[in-house]
CSV table of C-alpha atoms and ligand atoms in Angstrom, one decimal:
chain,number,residue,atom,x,y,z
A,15,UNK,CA,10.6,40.9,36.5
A,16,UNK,CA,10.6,37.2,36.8
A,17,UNK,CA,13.2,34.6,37.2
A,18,UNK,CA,13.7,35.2,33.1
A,19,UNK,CA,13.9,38.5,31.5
A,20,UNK,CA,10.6,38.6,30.0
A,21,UNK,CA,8.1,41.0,28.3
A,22,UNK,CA,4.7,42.2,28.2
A,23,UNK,CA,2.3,40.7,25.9
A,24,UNK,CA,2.5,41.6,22.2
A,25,UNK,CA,0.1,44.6,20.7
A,26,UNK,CA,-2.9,42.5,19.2
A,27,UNK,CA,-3.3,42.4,15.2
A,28,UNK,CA,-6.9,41.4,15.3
A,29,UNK,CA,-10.2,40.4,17.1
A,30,UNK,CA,-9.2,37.2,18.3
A,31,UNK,CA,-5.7,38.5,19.7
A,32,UNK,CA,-7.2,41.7,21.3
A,33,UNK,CA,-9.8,39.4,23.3
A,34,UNK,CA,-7.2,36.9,24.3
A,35,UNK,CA,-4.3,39.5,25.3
A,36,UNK,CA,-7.1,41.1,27.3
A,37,UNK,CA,-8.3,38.2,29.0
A,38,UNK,CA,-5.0,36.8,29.4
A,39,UNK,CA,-3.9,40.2,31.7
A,40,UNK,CA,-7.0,40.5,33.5
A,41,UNK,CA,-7.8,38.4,36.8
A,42,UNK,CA,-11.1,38.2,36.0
A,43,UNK,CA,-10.9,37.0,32.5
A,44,UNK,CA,-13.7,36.4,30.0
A,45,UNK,CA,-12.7,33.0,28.6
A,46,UNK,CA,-16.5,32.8,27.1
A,47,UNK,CA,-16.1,36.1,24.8
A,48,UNK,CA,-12.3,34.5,23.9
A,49,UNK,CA,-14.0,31.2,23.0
A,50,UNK,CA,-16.5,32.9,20.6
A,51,UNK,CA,-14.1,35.4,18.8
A,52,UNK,CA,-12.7,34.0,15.5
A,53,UNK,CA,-9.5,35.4,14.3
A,54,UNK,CA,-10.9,37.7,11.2
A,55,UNK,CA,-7.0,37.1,8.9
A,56,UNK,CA,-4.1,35.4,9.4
A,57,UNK,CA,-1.8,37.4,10.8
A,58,UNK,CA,-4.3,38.2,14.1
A,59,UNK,CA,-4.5,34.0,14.2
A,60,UNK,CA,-0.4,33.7,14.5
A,61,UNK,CA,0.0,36.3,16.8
A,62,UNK,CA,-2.6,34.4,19.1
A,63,UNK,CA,-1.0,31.6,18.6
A,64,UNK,CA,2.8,33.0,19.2
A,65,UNK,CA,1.5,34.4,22.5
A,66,UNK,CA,-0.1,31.2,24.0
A,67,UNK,CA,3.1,29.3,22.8
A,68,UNK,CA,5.3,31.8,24.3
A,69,UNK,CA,3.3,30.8,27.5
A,70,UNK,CA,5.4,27.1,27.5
A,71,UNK,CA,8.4,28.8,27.4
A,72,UNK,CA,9.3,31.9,28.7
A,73,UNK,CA,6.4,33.5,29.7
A,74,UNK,CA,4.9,37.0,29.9
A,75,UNK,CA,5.6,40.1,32.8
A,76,UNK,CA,2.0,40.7,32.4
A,77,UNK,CA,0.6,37.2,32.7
A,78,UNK,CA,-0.1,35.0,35.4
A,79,UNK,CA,2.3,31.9,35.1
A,80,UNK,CA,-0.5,30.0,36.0
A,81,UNK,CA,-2.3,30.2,32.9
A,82,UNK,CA,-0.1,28.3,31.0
A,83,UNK,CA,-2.5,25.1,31.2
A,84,UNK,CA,-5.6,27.1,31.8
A,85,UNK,CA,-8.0,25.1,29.6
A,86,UNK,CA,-9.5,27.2,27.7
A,87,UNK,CA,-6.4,28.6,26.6
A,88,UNK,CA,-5.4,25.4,25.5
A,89,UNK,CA,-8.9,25.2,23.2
A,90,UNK,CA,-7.9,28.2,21.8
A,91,UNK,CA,-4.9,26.8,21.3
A,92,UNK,CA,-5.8,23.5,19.4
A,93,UNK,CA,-8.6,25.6,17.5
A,94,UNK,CA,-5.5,27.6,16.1
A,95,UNK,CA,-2.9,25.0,15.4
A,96,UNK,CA,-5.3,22.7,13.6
A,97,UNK,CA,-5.9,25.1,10.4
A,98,UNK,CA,-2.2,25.9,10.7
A,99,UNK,CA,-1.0,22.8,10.7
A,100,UNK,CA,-3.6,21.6,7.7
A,101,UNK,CA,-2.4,24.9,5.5
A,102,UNK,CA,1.1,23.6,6.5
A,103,UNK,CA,0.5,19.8,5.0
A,104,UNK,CA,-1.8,21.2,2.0
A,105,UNK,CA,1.9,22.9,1.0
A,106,UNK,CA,3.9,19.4,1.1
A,107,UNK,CA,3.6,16.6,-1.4
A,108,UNK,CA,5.5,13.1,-0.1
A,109,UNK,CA,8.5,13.0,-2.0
A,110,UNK,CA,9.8,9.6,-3.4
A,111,UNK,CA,12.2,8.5,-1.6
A,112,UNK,CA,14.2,5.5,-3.4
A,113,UNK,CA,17.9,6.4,-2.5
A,114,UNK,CA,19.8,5.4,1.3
A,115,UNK,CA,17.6,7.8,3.5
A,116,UNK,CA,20.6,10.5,4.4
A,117,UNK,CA,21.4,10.8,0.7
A,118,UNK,CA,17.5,11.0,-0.8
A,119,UNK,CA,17.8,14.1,2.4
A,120,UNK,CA,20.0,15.8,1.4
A,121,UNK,CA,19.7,15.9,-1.9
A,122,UNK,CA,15.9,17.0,-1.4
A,123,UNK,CA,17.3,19.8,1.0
A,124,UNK,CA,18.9,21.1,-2.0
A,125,UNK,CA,16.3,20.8,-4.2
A,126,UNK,CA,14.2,23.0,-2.3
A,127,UNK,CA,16.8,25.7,-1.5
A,128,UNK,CA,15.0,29.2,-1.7
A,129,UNK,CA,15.8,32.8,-1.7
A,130,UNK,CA,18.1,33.7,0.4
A,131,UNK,CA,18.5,36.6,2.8
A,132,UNK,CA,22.3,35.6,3.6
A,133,UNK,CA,23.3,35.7,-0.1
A,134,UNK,CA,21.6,39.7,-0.2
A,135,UNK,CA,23.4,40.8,3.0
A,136,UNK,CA,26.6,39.5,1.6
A,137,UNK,CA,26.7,41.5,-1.3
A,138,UNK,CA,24.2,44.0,-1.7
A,139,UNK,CA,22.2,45.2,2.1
A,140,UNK,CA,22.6,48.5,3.3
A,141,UNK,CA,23.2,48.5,7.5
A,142,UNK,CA,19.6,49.4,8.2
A,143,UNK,CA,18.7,46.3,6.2
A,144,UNK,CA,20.8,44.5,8.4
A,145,UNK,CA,19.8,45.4,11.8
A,146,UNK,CA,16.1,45.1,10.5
A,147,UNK,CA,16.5,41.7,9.9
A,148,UNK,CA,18.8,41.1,12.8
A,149,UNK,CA,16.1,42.4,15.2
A,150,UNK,CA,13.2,39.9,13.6
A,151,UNK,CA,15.6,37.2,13.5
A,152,UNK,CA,15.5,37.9,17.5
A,153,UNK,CA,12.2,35.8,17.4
A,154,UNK,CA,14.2,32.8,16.7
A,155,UNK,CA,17.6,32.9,17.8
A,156,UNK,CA,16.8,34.2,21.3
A,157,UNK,CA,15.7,30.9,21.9
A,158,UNK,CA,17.6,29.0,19.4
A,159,UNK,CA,17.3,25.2,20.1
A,160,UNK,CA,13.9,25.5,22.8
A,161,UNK,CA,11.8,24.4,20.4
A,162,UNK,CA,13.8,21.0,19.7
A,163,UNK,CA,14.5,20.3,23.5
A,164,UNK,CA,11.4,19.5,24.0
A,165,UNK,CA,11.8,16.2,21.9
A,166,UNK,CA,14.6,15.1,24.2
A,167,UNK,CA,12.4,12.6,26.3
A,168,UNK,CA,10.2,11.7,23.0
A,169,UNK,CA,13.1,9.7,21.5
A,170,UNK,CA,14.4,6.1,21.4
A,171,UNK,CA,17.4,6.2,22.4
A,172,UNK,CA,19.8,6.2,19.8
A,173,UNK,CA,17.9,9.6,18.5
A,174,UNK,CA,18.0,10.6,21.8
A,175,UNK,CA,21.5,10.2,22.4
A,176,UNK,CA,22.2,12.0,19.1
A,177,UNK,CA,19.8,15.0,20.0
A,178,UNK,CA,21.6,15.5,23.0
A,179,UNK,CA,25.1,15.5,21.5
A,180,UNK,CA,24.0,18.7,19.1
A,181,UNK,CA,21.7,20.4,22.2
A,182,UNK,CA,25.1,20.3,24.2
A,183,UNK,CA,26.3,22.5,21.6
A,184,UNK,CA,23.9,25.0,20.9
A,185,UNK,CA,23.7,25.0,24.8
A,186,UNK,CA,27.5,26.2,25.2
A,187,UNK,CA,29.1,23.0,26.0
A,188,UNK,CA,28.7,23.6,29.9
A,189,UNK,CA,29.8,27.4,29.0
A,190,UNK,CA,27.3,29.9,29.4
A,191,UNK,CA,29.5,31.9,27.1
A,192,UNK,CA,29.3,29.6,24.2
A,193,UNK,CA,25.5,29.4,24.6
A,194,UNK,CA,24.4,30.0,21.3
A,195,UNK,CA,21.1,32.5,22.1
A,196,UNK,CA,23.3,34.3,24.7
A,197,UNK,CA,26.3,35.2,22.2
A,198,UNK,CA,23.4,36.4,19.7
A,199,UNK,CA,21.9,38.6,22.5
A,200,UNK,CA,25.6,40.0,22.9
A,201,UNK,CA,26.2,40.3,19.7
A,202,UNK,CA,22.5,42.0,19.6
A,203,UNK,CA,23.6,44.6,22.4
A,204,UNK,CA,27.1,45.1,20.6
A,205,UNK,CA,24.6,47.0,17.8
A,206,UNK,CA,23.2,49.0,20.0
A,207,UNK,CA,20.0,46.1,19.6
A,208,UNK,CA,17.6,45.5,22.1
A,209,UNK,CA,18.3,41.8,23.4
A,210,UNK,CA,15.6,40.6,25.7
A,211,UNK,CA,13.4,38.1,24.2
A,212,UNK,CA,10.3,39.1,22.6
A,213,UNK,CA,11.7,43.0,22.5
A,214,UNK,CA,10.6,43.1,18.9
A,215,UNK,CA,7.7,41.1,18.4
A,216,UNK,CA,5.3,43.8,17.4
A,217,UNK,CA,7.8,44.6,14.5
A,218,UNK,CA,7.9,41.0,13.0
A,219,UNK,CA,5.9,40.1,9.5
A,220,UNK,CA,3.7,37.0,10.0
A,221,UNK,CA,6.0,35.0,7.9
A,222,UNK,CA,8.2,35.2,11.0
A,223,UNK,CA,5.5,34.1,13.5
A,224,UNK,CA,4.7,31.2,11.2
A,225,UNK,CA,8.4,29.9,11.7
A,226,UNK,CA,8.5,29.9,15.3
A,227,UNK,CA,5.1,29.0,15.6
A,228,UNK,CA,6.0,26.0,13.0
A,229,UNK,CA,8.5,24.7,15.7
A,230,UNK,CA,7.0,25.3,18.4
A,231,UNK,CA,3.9,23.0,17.0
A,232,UNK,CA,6.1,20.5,16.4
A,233,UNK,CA,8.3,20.4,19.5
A,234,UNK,CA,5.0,20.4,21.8
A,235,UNK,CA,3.4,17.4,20.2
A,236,UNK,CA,5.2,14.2,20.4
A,237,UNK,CA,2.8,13.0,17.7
A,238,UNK,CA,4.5,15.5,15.1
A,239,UNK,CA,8.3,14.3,16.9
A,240,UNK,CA,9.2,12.8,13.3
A,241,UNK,CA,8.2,16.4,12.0
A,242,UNK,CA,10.2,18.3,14.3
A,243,UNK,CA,13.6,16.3,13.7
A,244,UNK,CA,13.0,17.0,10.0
A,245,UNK,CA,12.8,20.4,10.7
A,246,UNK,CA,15.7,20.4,13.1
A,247,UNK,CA,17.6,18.9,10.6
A,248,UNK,CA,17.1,20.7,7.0
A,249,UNK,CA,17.4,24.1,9.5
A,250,UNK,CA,21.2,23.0,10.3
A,251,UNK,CA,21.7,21.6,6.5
A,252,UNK,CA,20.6,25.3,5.9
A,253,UNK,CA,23.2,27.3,8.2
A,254,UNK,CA,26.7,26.8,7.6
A,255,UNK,CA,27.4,28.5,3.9
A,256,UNK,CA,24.2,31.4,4.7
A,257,UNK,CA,26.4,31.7,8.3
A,258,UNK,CA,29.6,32.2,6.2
A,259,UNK,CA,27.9,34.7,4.0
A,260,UNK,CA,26.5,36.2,7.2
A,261,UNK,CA,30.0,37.1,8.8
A,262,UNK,CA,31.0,38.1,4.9
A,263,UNK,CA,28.3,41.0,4.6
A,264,UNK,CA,28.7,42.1,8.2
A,265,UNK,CA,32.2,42.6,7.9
A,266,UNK,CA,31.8,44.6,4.5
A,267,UNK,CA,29.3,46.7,7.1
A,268,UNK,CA,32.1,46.7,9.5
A,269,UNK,CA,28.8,45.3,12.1
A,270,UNK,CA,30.7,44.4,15.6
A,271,UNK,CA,32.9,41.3,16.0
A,272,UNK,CA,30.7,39.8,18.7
A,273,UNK,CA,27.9,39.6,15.9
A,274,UNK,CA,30.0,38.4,13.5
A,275,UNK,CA,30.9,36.0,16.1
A,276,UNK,CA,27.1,34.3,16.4
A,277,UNK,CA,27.2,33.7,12.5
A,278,UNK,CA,31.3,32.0,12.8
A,279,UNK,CA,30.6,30.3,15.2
A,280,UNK,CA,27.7,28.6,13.1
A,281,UNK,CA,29.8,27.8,10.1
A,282,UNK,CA,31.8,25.6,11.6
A,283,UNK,CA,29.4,24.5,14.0
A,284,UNK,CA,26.5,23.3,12.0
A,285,UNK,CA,29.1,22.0,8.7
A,286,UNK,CA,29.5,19.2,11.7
A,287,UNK,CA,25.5,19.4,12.9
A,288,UNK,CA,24.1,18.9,9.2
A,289,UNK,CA,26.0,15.6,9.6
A,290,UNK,CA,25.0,15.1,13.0
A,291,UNK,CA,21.0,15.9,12.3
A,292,UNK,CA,20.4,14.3,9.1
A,293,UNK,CA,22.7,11.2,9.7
A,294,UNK,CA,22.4,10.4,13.4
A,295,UNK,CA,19.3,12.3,14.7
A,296,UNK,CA,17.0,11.2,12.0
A,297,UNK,CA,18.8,8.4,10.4
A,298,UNK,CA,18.6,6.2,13.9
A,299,UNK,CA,14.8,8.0,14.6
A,300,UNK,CA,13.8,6.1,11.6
A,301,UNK,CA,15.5,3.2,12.2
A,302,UNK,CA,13.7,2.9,15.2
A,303,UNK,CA,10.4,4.3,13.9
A,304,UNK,CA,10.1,4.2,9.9
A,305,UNK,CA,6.5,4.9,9.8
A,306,UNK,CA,7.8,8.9,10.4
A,307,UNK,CA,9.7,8.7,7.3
A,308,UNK,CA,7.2,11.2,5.6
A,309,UNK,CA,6.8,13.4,8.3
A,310,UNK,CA,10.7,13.9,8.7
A,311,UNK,CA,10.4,15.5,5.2
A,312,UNK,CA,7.5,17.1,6.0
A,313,UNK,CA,9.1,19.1,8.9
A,314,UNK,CA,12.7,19.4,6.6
A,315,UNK,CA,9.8,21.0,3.4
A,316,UNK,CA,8.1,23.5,6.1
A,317,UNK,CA,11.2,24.8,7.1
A,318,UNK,CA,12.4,25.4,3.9
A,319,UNK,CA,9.6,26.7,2.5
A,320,UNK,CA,9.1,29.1,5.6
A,321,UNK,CA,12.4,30.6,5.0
A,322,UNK,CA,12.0,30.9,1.6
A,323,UNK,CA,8.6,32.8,1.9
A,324,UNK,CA,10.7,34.7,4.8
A,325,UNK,CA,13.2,35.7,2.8
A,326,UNK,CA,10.8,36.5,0.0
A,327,UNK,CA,8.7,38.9,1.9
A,328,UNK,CA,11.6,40.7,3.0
A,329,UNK,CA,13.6,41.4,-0.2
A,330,UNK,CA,10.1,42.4,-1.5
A,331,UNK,CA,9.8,45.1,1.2
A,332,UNK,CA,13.1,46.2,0.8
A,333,UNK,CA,12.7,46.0,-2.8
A,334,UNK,CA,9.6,48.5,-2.8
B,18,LIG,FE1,23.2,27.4,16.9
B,19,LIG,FE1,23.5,24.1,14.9
């Protein structure tokens, strides 16, 4: 076990992912027979790609910390992220943005608002529907907020002051207890969930990996920083009435109060961050640096849209 609890590496989905895991457990990897193996569909590609990510953050029991900048990982890496990132932009046109920038946001955030898992567990999920999507949602909010920390030292400083005022939050406030990822692992173990990160990975549609792997792309290149915040901030202009319908389905379920607890704590919480993200984080970030104007809705239209094709792979499963 290392200083983190951790897991082993996923299963692989595909020809690309079974060379990699492979050579990524071995001592005496093959990096030439990784280096020549495509991914043959997409889901084997974000697998790969969630795996050498995961490498930045928390790591793997079966994997030598040291690979983490290994270099041919890191080709592997850029030969993944550069399709992903082109399919991403092929899906965003560059909206007109005439109105002050906070106002021309948010009225684009709800433009775009998609289907929505929060509105089906309020009224109409069964309990196994629940703790399905409870246990993919693990992917995320078991590191809720690691993907955006890594902007901290990108930022001018008014952004970064900003930044640091909502990370304080999600971070607990100096309370480990108020940590947002830790009270969704408790609330996780008070359903009889498994809570350690990556504990369900090999259950997750690729829809899922293509959210974290989203973030993850644009917290790790300070190139895509103006993406990122965009992200960061239509995610929390997303949160607060989907958290309140949260806490309303789970409590017709009669799901645990230290569950219900992650998803009350964020209506509150992000009705004050939506302000905080859209106003302050990316108003001052494009006072400082316009030019990112059309990445910030860039980041703010692949979030939505990755929830919204999320949400729409999930009702059609549970539809079927
Ligand atoms: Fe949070
Ligand atoms: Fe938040």
């Amino acid at each position: 076990m290392g200083y983190l609890p951790s897991v082993l590496i996923p299963k692989p989905r595909g020809a690309l992912s079974d060379v990699l895991f492979e050579a990524m457990r071995t001592s005496t990897p093959s990096w030439d027979d990784v280096l020549d193996t495509e991914p043959d569909h997409d889901d084997d590609a974000q697998i790969a790609l969630w795996a050498l990510y995961e490498l930045h953050y928390r790591g793997f029991e079966d994997v030598d910390d040291d690979l983490e900048w290994q270099p041919e990982l890191l080709q592997v890496r850029r030969a993944l992220e550069q399709p992903f990132e082109a399919r991403l932009r092929d899906r965003f046109d560059v909206p007109d943005v005439t109105s002050p920038f906070a106002d021309a946001f948010f009225d684009y955030v709800a433009g775009h608002d998609g289907r929505s898992l929060a509105a089906f567990v309020q009224r109409d999920a069964d309990a196994d529907q629940v703790r399905e999507l409870l246990s993919v949602r693990t992917i995320y909010h078991l590191k809720e907020s690691d993907p955006s920390a890594w902007l901290v030292p990108r930022l001018a400083v008014a952004p970064q002051a900003a930044l640091m005022e909502l990370q304080y939050d999600e971070y607990g406030a100096g309370d480990p207890n108020r940590l947002h990822a830790h009270l969704f692992a408790r609330g996780l173990e008070a359903c009889g969930l498994r809570s350690e990160y990556g504990a369900y990975i090999d259950d997750v549609p690729s829809e899922v990996l293509e959210q974290n792997n989203a973030m993850s792309l644009f917290g790790l290149h300070r190139r895509l920083r103006g993406a990122a915040l965009g992200h960061l901030a239509a995610f929390e202009a997303t949160s607060s009435l989907p958290s309140r319908r949260m806490t309303q389905g789970l409590d017709r379920l009669g799901f645990p109060a230290e569950m219900i607890g992650y998803y009350d704590e964020h209506v509150e919480a992000d009705a004050v961050h939506e302000q905080l993200a859209v106003r302050v984080v990316c108003g001052t970030l494009l006072d400082a640096e316009p030019t990112l104007v059309d990445d910030v809705f860039f980041g703010a239209f692949t979030c939505l849209d990755l929830e919204d094709r999320f949400a729409g792979a999930m009702l059609e499963a549970w539809a079927a």
